[in-house]
XYZ file of C-alpha atoms in Angstrom:
472
model
C -5.653 -34.088 61.275
C -6.356 -30.679 59.809
C -9.966 -30.062 58.815
C -9.149 -28.966 55.270
C -7.585 -32.390 54.595
C -10.759 -34.247 55.618
C -13.201 -35.583 53.033
C -16.155 -33.266 52.355
C -18.626 -35.728 53.885
C -16.695 -35.570 57.165
C -16.462 -31.802 56.984
C -20.215 -31.556 56.465
C -20.800 -34.006 59.313
C -18.576 -32.008 61.654
C -20.274 -28.769 60.660
C -23.730 -30.330 61.286
C -22.540 -31.622 64.663
C -20.875 -28.362 65.679
C -23.885 -26.225 64.714
C -26.330 -28.564 66.469
C -24.117 -28.677 69.567
C -24.022 -24.886 69.717
C -27.791 -24.685 69.238
C -28.449 -27.340 71.890
C -26.062 -25.734 74.385
C -27.555 -22.272 73.771
C -31.134 -23.599 74.015
C -30.380 -25.676 77.101
C -28.635 -22.775 78.793
C -31.599 -20.500 78.050
C -34.082 -23.078 79.372
C -31.932 -23.697 82.449
C -31.588 -19.986 83.287
C -35.258 -19.268 82.608
C -36.485 -22.296 84.602
C -34.120 -21.613 87.506
C -35.081 -17.937 87.702
C -38.788 -18.775 87.400
C -38.572 -21.316 90.241
C -36.630 -18.932 92.447
C -39.027 -16.084 91.693
C -41.943 -18.366 92.625
C -40.234 -19.255 95.923
C -39.474 -15.597 96.618
C -43.093 -14.653 95.922
C -44.432 -17.285 98.301
C -42.176 -16.421 101.242
C -42.645 -12.697 100.628
C -46.412 -13.064 100.713
C -46.175 -14.842 104.096
C -43.847 -12.145 105.418
C -46.171 -9.396 104.186
C -49.194 -10.992 105.887
C -47.318 -11.336 109.165
C -45.912 -7.801 109.077
C -49.364 -6.335 108.314
C -50.899 -8.343 111.174
C -48.217 -7.224 113.613
C -48.688 -3.592 112.658
C -52.445 -3.852 113.198
C -52.181 -5.717 116.553
C -49.009 -3.894 117.669
C -47.427 -7.299 118.247
C -50.008 -8.377 120.847
C -50.218 -12.177 121.408
C -47.329 -12.754 119.004
C -44.732 -14.033 121.385
C -46.965 -15.810 123.952
C -48.051 -18.591 121.563
C -46.314 -18.002 118.248
C -47.488 -21.148 116.442
C -51.162 -20.496 117.272
C -50.695 -16.908 116.195
C -49.353 -18.126 112.853
C -52.331 -20.476 112.377
C -54.745 -17.616 113.145
C -53.049 -15.173 110.813
C -52.148 -17.579 107.956
C -55.159 -19.873 108.326
C -52.955 -22.908 108.847
C -49.543 -23.785 110.066
C -47.103 -23.180 107.192
C -45.315 -26.331 106.007
C -41.691 -26.444 105.016
C -41.121 -22.882 106.215
C -38.972 -21.181 108.846
C -40.336 -18.015 110.458
C -38.729 -15.861 113.094
C -39.358 -12.413 114.556
C -36.406 -10.240 115.586
C -36.028 -6.859 117.154
C -33.866 -4.106 115.709
C -30.733 -5.527 117.354
C -31.229 -8.940 115.712
C -32.351 -10.649 118.889
C -34.929 -13.385 118.179
C -38.259 -12.882 119.887
C -40.169 -15.792 118.398
C -39.582 -18.473 115.800
C -41.144 -21.482 114.162
C -39.350 -24.092 112.070
C -40.844 -26.781 109.844
C -37.493 -27.568 108.297
C -34.350 -29.326 109.521
C -32.628 -26.120 110.516
C -33.675 -24.869 113.914
C -31.788 -21.624 113.549
C -31.115 -19.547 110.483
C -28.087 -17.289 110.566
C -28.704 -13.740 109.418
C -25.824 -11.826 107.842
C -24.851 -8.471 109.254
C -25.196 -6.804 105.854
C -28.772 -8.121 105.439
C -29.695 -6.897 108.927
C -28.116 -3.511 108.230
C -30.156 -3.114 105.004
C -33.356 -4.186 106.792
C -32.800 -1.515 109.437
C -32.729 1.030 106.599
C -36.205 -0.175 105.571
C -35.154 -2.424 102.673
C -36.615 -5.833 101.899
C -33.693 -8.252 101.695
C -33.528 -11.691 99.941
C -30.764 -14.089 100.880
C -29.716 -17.626 100.114
C -27.887 -18.945 103.138
C -26.572 -22.259 104.429
C -27.655 -23.627 107.794
C -25.436 -25.421 110.270
C -26.670 -28.707 108.795
C -25.450 -27.599 105.308
C -29.030 -27.109 104.146
C -29.554 -24.285 101.602
C -32.329 -21.925 102.618
C -33.922 -19.017 100.776
C -35.011 -16.193 103.106
C -36.681 -12.815 102.943
C -36.350 -10.149 105.601
C -39.169 -7.622 105.874
C -38.746 -4.659 108.273
C -41.674 -3.225 110.284
C -41.512 0.518 110.766
C -42.857 2.347 113.789
C -44.614 5.337 112.218
C -44.355 7.622 115.235
C -40.580 7.279 115.431
C -39.995 6.417 111.742
C -37.782 3.625 112.868
C -37.526 -0.102 112.297
C -38.521 -1.838 115.483
C -39.301 -5.355 114.353
C -37.973 -7.622 111.605
C -39.911 -10.530 110.101
C -37.783 -13.279 108.526
C -39.379 -16.062 106.491
C -37.375 -18.857 104.934
C -37.862 -22.088 103.057
C -35.620 -25.024 102.219
C -34.199 -25.106 98.706
C -33.898 -28.881 98.794
C -36.763 -29.426 96.291
C -35.511 -26.540 94.173
C -31.969 -27.964 94.059
C -33.281 -31.455 93.278
C -35.392 -30.107 90.386
C -32.431 -28.186 88.991
C -30.196 -31.270 89.329
C -32.713 -33.368 87.392
C -32.960 -30.717 84.686
C -29.173 -30.638 84.369
C -29.091 -34.439 84.248
C -31.638 -34.429 81.421
C -29.466 -31.946 79.497
C -26.269 -33.905 80.224
C -27.859 -37.072 78.793
C -29.953 -35.622 75.951
C -27.334 -33.260 74.476
C -24.542 -35.856 73.955
C -27.132 -38.391 72.771
C -28.554 -35.895 70.252
C -25.081 -34.963 69.086
C -24.119 -38.629 68.633
C -27.317 -39.372 66.666
C -26.782 -36.252 64.555
C -23.177 -37.194 63.834
C -24.111 -40.671 62.607
C -27.151 -39.430 60.676
C -25.260 -36.480 59.260
C -22.478 -38.757 58.017
C -24.881 -41.074 56.195
C -26.879 -38.146 54.765
C -23.693 -36.402 53.598
C -22.385 -39.620 52.039
C -25.718 -40.166 50.242
C -25.890 -36.545 49.101
C -22.332 -36.678 47.740
C -22.732 -39.951 45.829
C -23.384 -38.046 42.561
C -20.121 -36.133 43.141
C -18.267 -39.417 43.489
C -19.949 -40.602 40.292
C -18.697 -37.426 38.573
C -15.201 -38.155 39.890
C -15.224 -41.714 38.581
C -16.472 -40.504 35.208
C -13.775 -37.815 35.091
C -11.098 -40.444 35.724
C -12.250 -42.406 32.653
C -12.104 -39.342 30.402
C -9.112 -38.786 28.173
C -8.470 -37.234 24.786
C -9.144 -40.638 23.229
C -12.239 -41.352 25.332
C -14.705 -38.456 25.405
C -17.874 -40.528 25.089
C -18.335 -41.007 28.873
C -21.389 -39.251 30.343
C -22.973 -39.025 33.787
C -26.477 -40.461 34.111
C -28.471 -37.473 35.373
C -31.858 -39.159 35.389
C -34.721 -37.020 36.618
C -32.626 -35.025 39.095
C -33.108 -31.273 38.922
C -31.311 -30.310 42.136
C -27.888 -28.640 42.401
C -25.992 -31.879 41.860
C -28.229 -32.732 38.917
C -27.416 -29.369 37.370
C -23.721 -29.941 38.135
C -23.833 -33.310 36.353
C -25.606 -31.731 33.382
C -23.010 -28.930 33.245
C -20.229 -31.540 33.454
C -21.780 -33.512 30.574
C -22.051 -30.292 28.550
C -18.422 -29.543 29.283
C -17.378 -32.996 28.097
C -19.396 -32.501 24.935
C -17.664 -29.176 24.293
C -14.303 -30.772 24.975
C -15.149 -33.542 22.549
C -16.068 -30.994 19.871
C -12.898 -29.025 20.600
C -10.698 -32.123 20.308
C -12.462 -33.075 17.091
C -11.874 -29.588 15.708
C -8.248 -29.626 16.828
C -7.794 -33.030 15.226
C -9.506 -31.868 12.052
C -7.484 -28.656 12.139
C -4.235 -30.643 12.377
C -5.301 -32.798 9.456
C -6.338 -29.692 7.476
C -3.061 -27.857 8.142
C -1.090 -30.950 7.169
C -3.203 -31.300 4.035
C -3.025 -27.633 3.079
C 0.734 -27.406 3.559
C 1.576 -30.868 2.240
C -0.080 -30.241 -1.152
C 2.096 -27.239 -2.149
C 5.175 -28.893 -0.637
C 4.502 -32.021 -2.711
C 4.122 -29.879 -5.841
C 7.325 -27.999 -5.035
C 9.199 -31.253 -4.450
C 7.798 -32.876 -7.619
C 8.530 -29.919 -9.893
C 11.996 -29.484 -8.413
C 12.770 -33.203 -8.945
C 11.507 -32.962 -12.532
C 13.642 -29.889 -13.132
C 16.731 -31.704 -11.885
C 16.287 -34.821 -14.037
C 17.823 -33.172 -17.082
C 19.250 -29.923 -18.281
C 16.628 -27.411 -19.448
C 16.624 -24.061 -21.130
C 16.103 -20.797 -19.281
C 12.418 -20.504 -20.201
C 11.619 -23.945 -18.814
C 13.437 -23.155 -15.569
C 11.534 -19.835 -15.328
C 8.234 -21.621 -15.798
C 9.099 -24.137 -13.032
C 10.309 -21.385 -10.681
C 7.168 -19.334 -11.354
C 5.005 -22.346 -10.462
C 7.099 -22.907 -7.348
C 6.748 -19.242 -6.355
C 2.946 -19.559 -6.618
C 3.005 -22.485 -4.235
C 5.347 -20.625 -1.845
C 2.992 -17.615 -1.935
C 0.093 -19.888 -1.121
C 1.913 -21.419 1.865
C 2.936 -17.948 3.030
C -0.692 -16.822 2.880
C -1.806 -19.836 4.921
C 0.856 -19.149 7.547
C 0.056 -15.412 7.626
C -3.646 -16.118 8.021
C -3.015 -18.658 10.786
C -0.799 -16.142 12.559
C -3.512 -13.478 12.250
C -6.148 -15.799 13.738
C -3.797 -16.815 16.527
C -3.160 -13.162 17.431
C -6.880 -12.427 17.195
C -7.715 -15.245 19.641
C -5.145 -13.890 22.118
C -6.428 -10.292 21.647
C -3.081 -9.087 20.378
C -4.440 -7.158 17.400
C -5.300 -3.458 17.578
C -8.540 -2.439 15.887
C -8.129 1.068 14.478
C -11.106 3.391 14.776
C -11.796 5.350 11.604
C -14.886 6.892 9.971
C -16.029 4.590 7.168
C -18.635 5.337 4.494
C -19.797 1.775 3.935
C -21.439 2.393 0.532
C -18.246 3.888 -0.953
C -16.206 1.056 0.542
C -18.443 -1.674 -0.947
C -18.523 0.024 -4.374
C -14.721 0.188 -4.363
C -14.421 -3.513 -3.350
C -16.851 -4.614 -6.085
C -14.961 -2.604 -8.700
C -11.686 -4.275 -7.677
C -13.413 -7.723 -7.893
C -15.015 -7.106 -11.277
C -12.100 -8.457 -13.323
C -11.949 -11.631 -11.208
C -15.709 -12.117 -11.669
C -15.406 -11.722 -15.476
C -12.599 -14.296 -15.582
C -14.917 -16.736 -13.804
C -17.843 -15.863 -16.082
C -19.844 -14.550 -13.097
C -21.887 -11.356 -13.015
C -21.120 -9.110 -9.990
C -24.072 -6.803 -9.305
C -24.387 -3.858 -6.921
C -27.953 -3.666 -5.679
C -29.590 -1.069 -3.452
C -26.873 0.419 -1.230
C -27.786 2.483 1.838
C -25.752 5.519 2.859
C -24.325 4.769 6.315
C -21.318 5.700 8.412
C -19.423 3.222 10.588
C -16.521 3.401 13.027
C -13.860 0.746 12.614
C -10.696 -0.508 10.939
C -11.215 0.101 7.212
C -8.498 -2.321 6.086
C -9.927 -5.171 8.108
C -13.529 -4.465 7.039
C -12.359 -4.321 3.415
C -10.658 -7.689 3.887
C -13.832 -9.183 5.401
C -16.060 -8.167 2.479
C -13.396 -9.091 -0.074
C -13.175 -12.612 1.404
C -16.967 -13.129 1.306
C -17.460 -11.698 -2.198
C -14.471 -13.655 -3.518
C -15.934 -16.854 -2.048
C -19.258 -16.129 -3.702
C -17.570 -15.716 -7.080
C -15.455 -18.856 -6.634
C -18.372 -21.137 -5.844
C -20.789 -19.715 -8.400
C -20.748 -21.564 -11.756
C -20.162 -19.763 -15.041
C -23.182 -17.689 -16.020
C -24.177 -17.211 -12.387
C -24.612 -13.992 -10.417
C -23.325 -12.498 -7.159
C -25.351 -9.552 -5.801
C -24.329 -7.115 -3.045
C -26.944 -4.880 -1.360
C -27.717 -3.436 2.075
C -30.509 -2.255 4.382
C -30.740 -0.285 7.654
C -32.255 -1.838 10.780
C -32.440 -0.309 14.290
C -28.995 1.260 14.520
C -27.351 -1.413 12.357
C -26.659 -1.894 8.681
C -27.165 -5.322 7.131
C -24.979 -6.072 4.086
C -26.128 -9.016 1.949
C -23.809 -10.968 -0.401
C -26.091 -13.280 -2.354
C -25.062 -15.825 -4.997
C -26.819 -18.525 -7.003
C -23.888 -20.909 -6.749
C -23.534 -24.475 -5.512
C -24.924 -23.767 -2.059
C -23.988 -25.416 1.239
C -25.457 -28.643 2.680
C -27.579 -27.919 5.739
C -25.405 -30.245 7.834
C -22.296 -28.188 6.952
C -23.657 -24.696 7.636
C -22.570 -24.736 11.292
C -18.985 -25.471 10.145
C -18.843 -22.783 7.450
C -16.719 -20.427 9.550
C -14.334 -23.176 10.724
C -10.749 -23.049 9.588
C -10.046 -24.754 6.235
C -13.709 -25.504 5.687
C -14.700 -26.106 2.048
C -18.126 -27.157 0.899
C -16.682 -29.768 -1.445
C -15.848 -32.822 0.698
C -13.098 -33.796 -1.704
C -11.421 -30.573 -0.625
C -10.535 -29.530 -4.111
C -7.623 -27.184 -4.171
C -8.422 -23.481 -4.651
C -6.111 -20.519 -4.576
C -7.382 -19.433 -1.160
C -6.044 -20.506 2.215
C -9.330 -21.866 3.514
C -9.200 -19.362 6.358
C -11.025 -16.430 4.781
C -14.398 -16.955 6.419
C -12.804 -17.634 9.818
C -10.977 -14.319 9.561
C -14.158 -12.567 8.322
C -16.117 -13.821 11.311
C -13.448 -12.547 13.700
C -13.382 -9.120 12.005
C -17.165 -8.806 12.289
C -17.084 -9.743 15.973
C -14.182 -7.355 16.616
C -16.453 -4.579 15.295
C -19.359 -5.740 17.521
C -21.124 -7.236 14.544
C -22.177 -10.647 13.302
C -22.099 -12.825 10.193
C -24.718 -15.431 9.385
C -25.349 -17.533 6.311
C -28.498 -18.883 4.691
C -28.079 -21.490 1.993
C -29.963 -23.983 -0.115
C -27.974 -26.731 -1.798
C -27.672 -26.243 -5.593
C -29.537 -22.911 -5.351
C -27.034 -20.585 -3.699
C -26.078 -18.858 -0.488
C -26.640 -15.485 1.180
C -24.149 -14.085 3.678
C -25.532 -11.389 5.977
C -23.057 -9.088 7.721
C -24.580 -6.957 10.514
C -22.515 -3.976 11.715
C -23.418 -1.168 14.160
C -23.768 2.371 12.788
C -21.575 5.195 14.078
C -23.009 7.082 17.040
C -23.912 10.574 15.899
């Protein structure tokens, strides 16, 4: 089974086990090497110290009384008979002059290479095997004759490695038992810990299975958790909430599009049916066709605006960069809106206008302000007022479009820039497409600006457009 096809809890368990196994093996190997070397160094130090004492004594006494009674000589020099040791004295040819053995091996073979090095004045350590298959650690210390500068005598001290080997075997046995046991315990513990840690993920999975476009009310119970999985669950809940809002908007958008297009189509159908019921004169037909043309123009505007927003959302619209004198542009827009305002019985006022230069697409910025000012005029009752003014603020210009119209309910303000939004819940039919503010918001954002609205029901609304000034 490939690892990538395993469940995450098993992958985590295997990773825990693998990492622990590597750590244990590395640690055990380090302990083994250190302990083995320390023991061997201790053995080497002990046998070397005996060899040094003997060689010093033989130099001082010139070897007198060494061979006559070797064991007594050793007791006199070392203070007591050495236990568990093998000591022998050889001449330069390797012939044994005296020896003492407190181990099983009566004779210790000496390699030719070790003897050759000793004759050159080197101290030589060897691990050799006796005839009885006993491992022995030895040291060979040469004794130089100063007058002739020549090795005349060789002292060899050895000790059995039986205790050393037994200690090392026990250490290895401990490792061989403890490492697999630790790995087994870690594997089981790691599995249960991983399963417990991943329970919230499984809960997220089960919740996700229940979610559909018709069921977006499912949520994960986060509780008091503030860890990574708790944050994941919170993020997942937030995502579901955003999906729910998106589906609601899509559903509302579908209803709105159907409503907006059905109304003019119904009118077209009704007027056409009326026209066909009986013969009419040319003027009556012209009147019906003119009314039909108005409805067709309205549907065309809705479709054009929807196409514009669709292109904007997919970033398929080029924003031209031109120098714009914002005061001149707003004055021109207000002059073009003046006749419409008079027809509605609304006063359109130009307040304090700051001189400021912008960089952007003049046609789109003109459309944005025309949409907002037109909306203000539409929803301001006869005798009301719409005022346009501006102010400078830290590299930006704020343009205010203020009316004393019907206002917007506080609960509806967050939807004001949604497609087909109208403050009147009955969705009374106006000449607009219901997409003007959505387009205006996109134009502001495309110019690195913002639009916000402040409104009090039955008192009026103020739209604030914030645009960056041109870099000088």
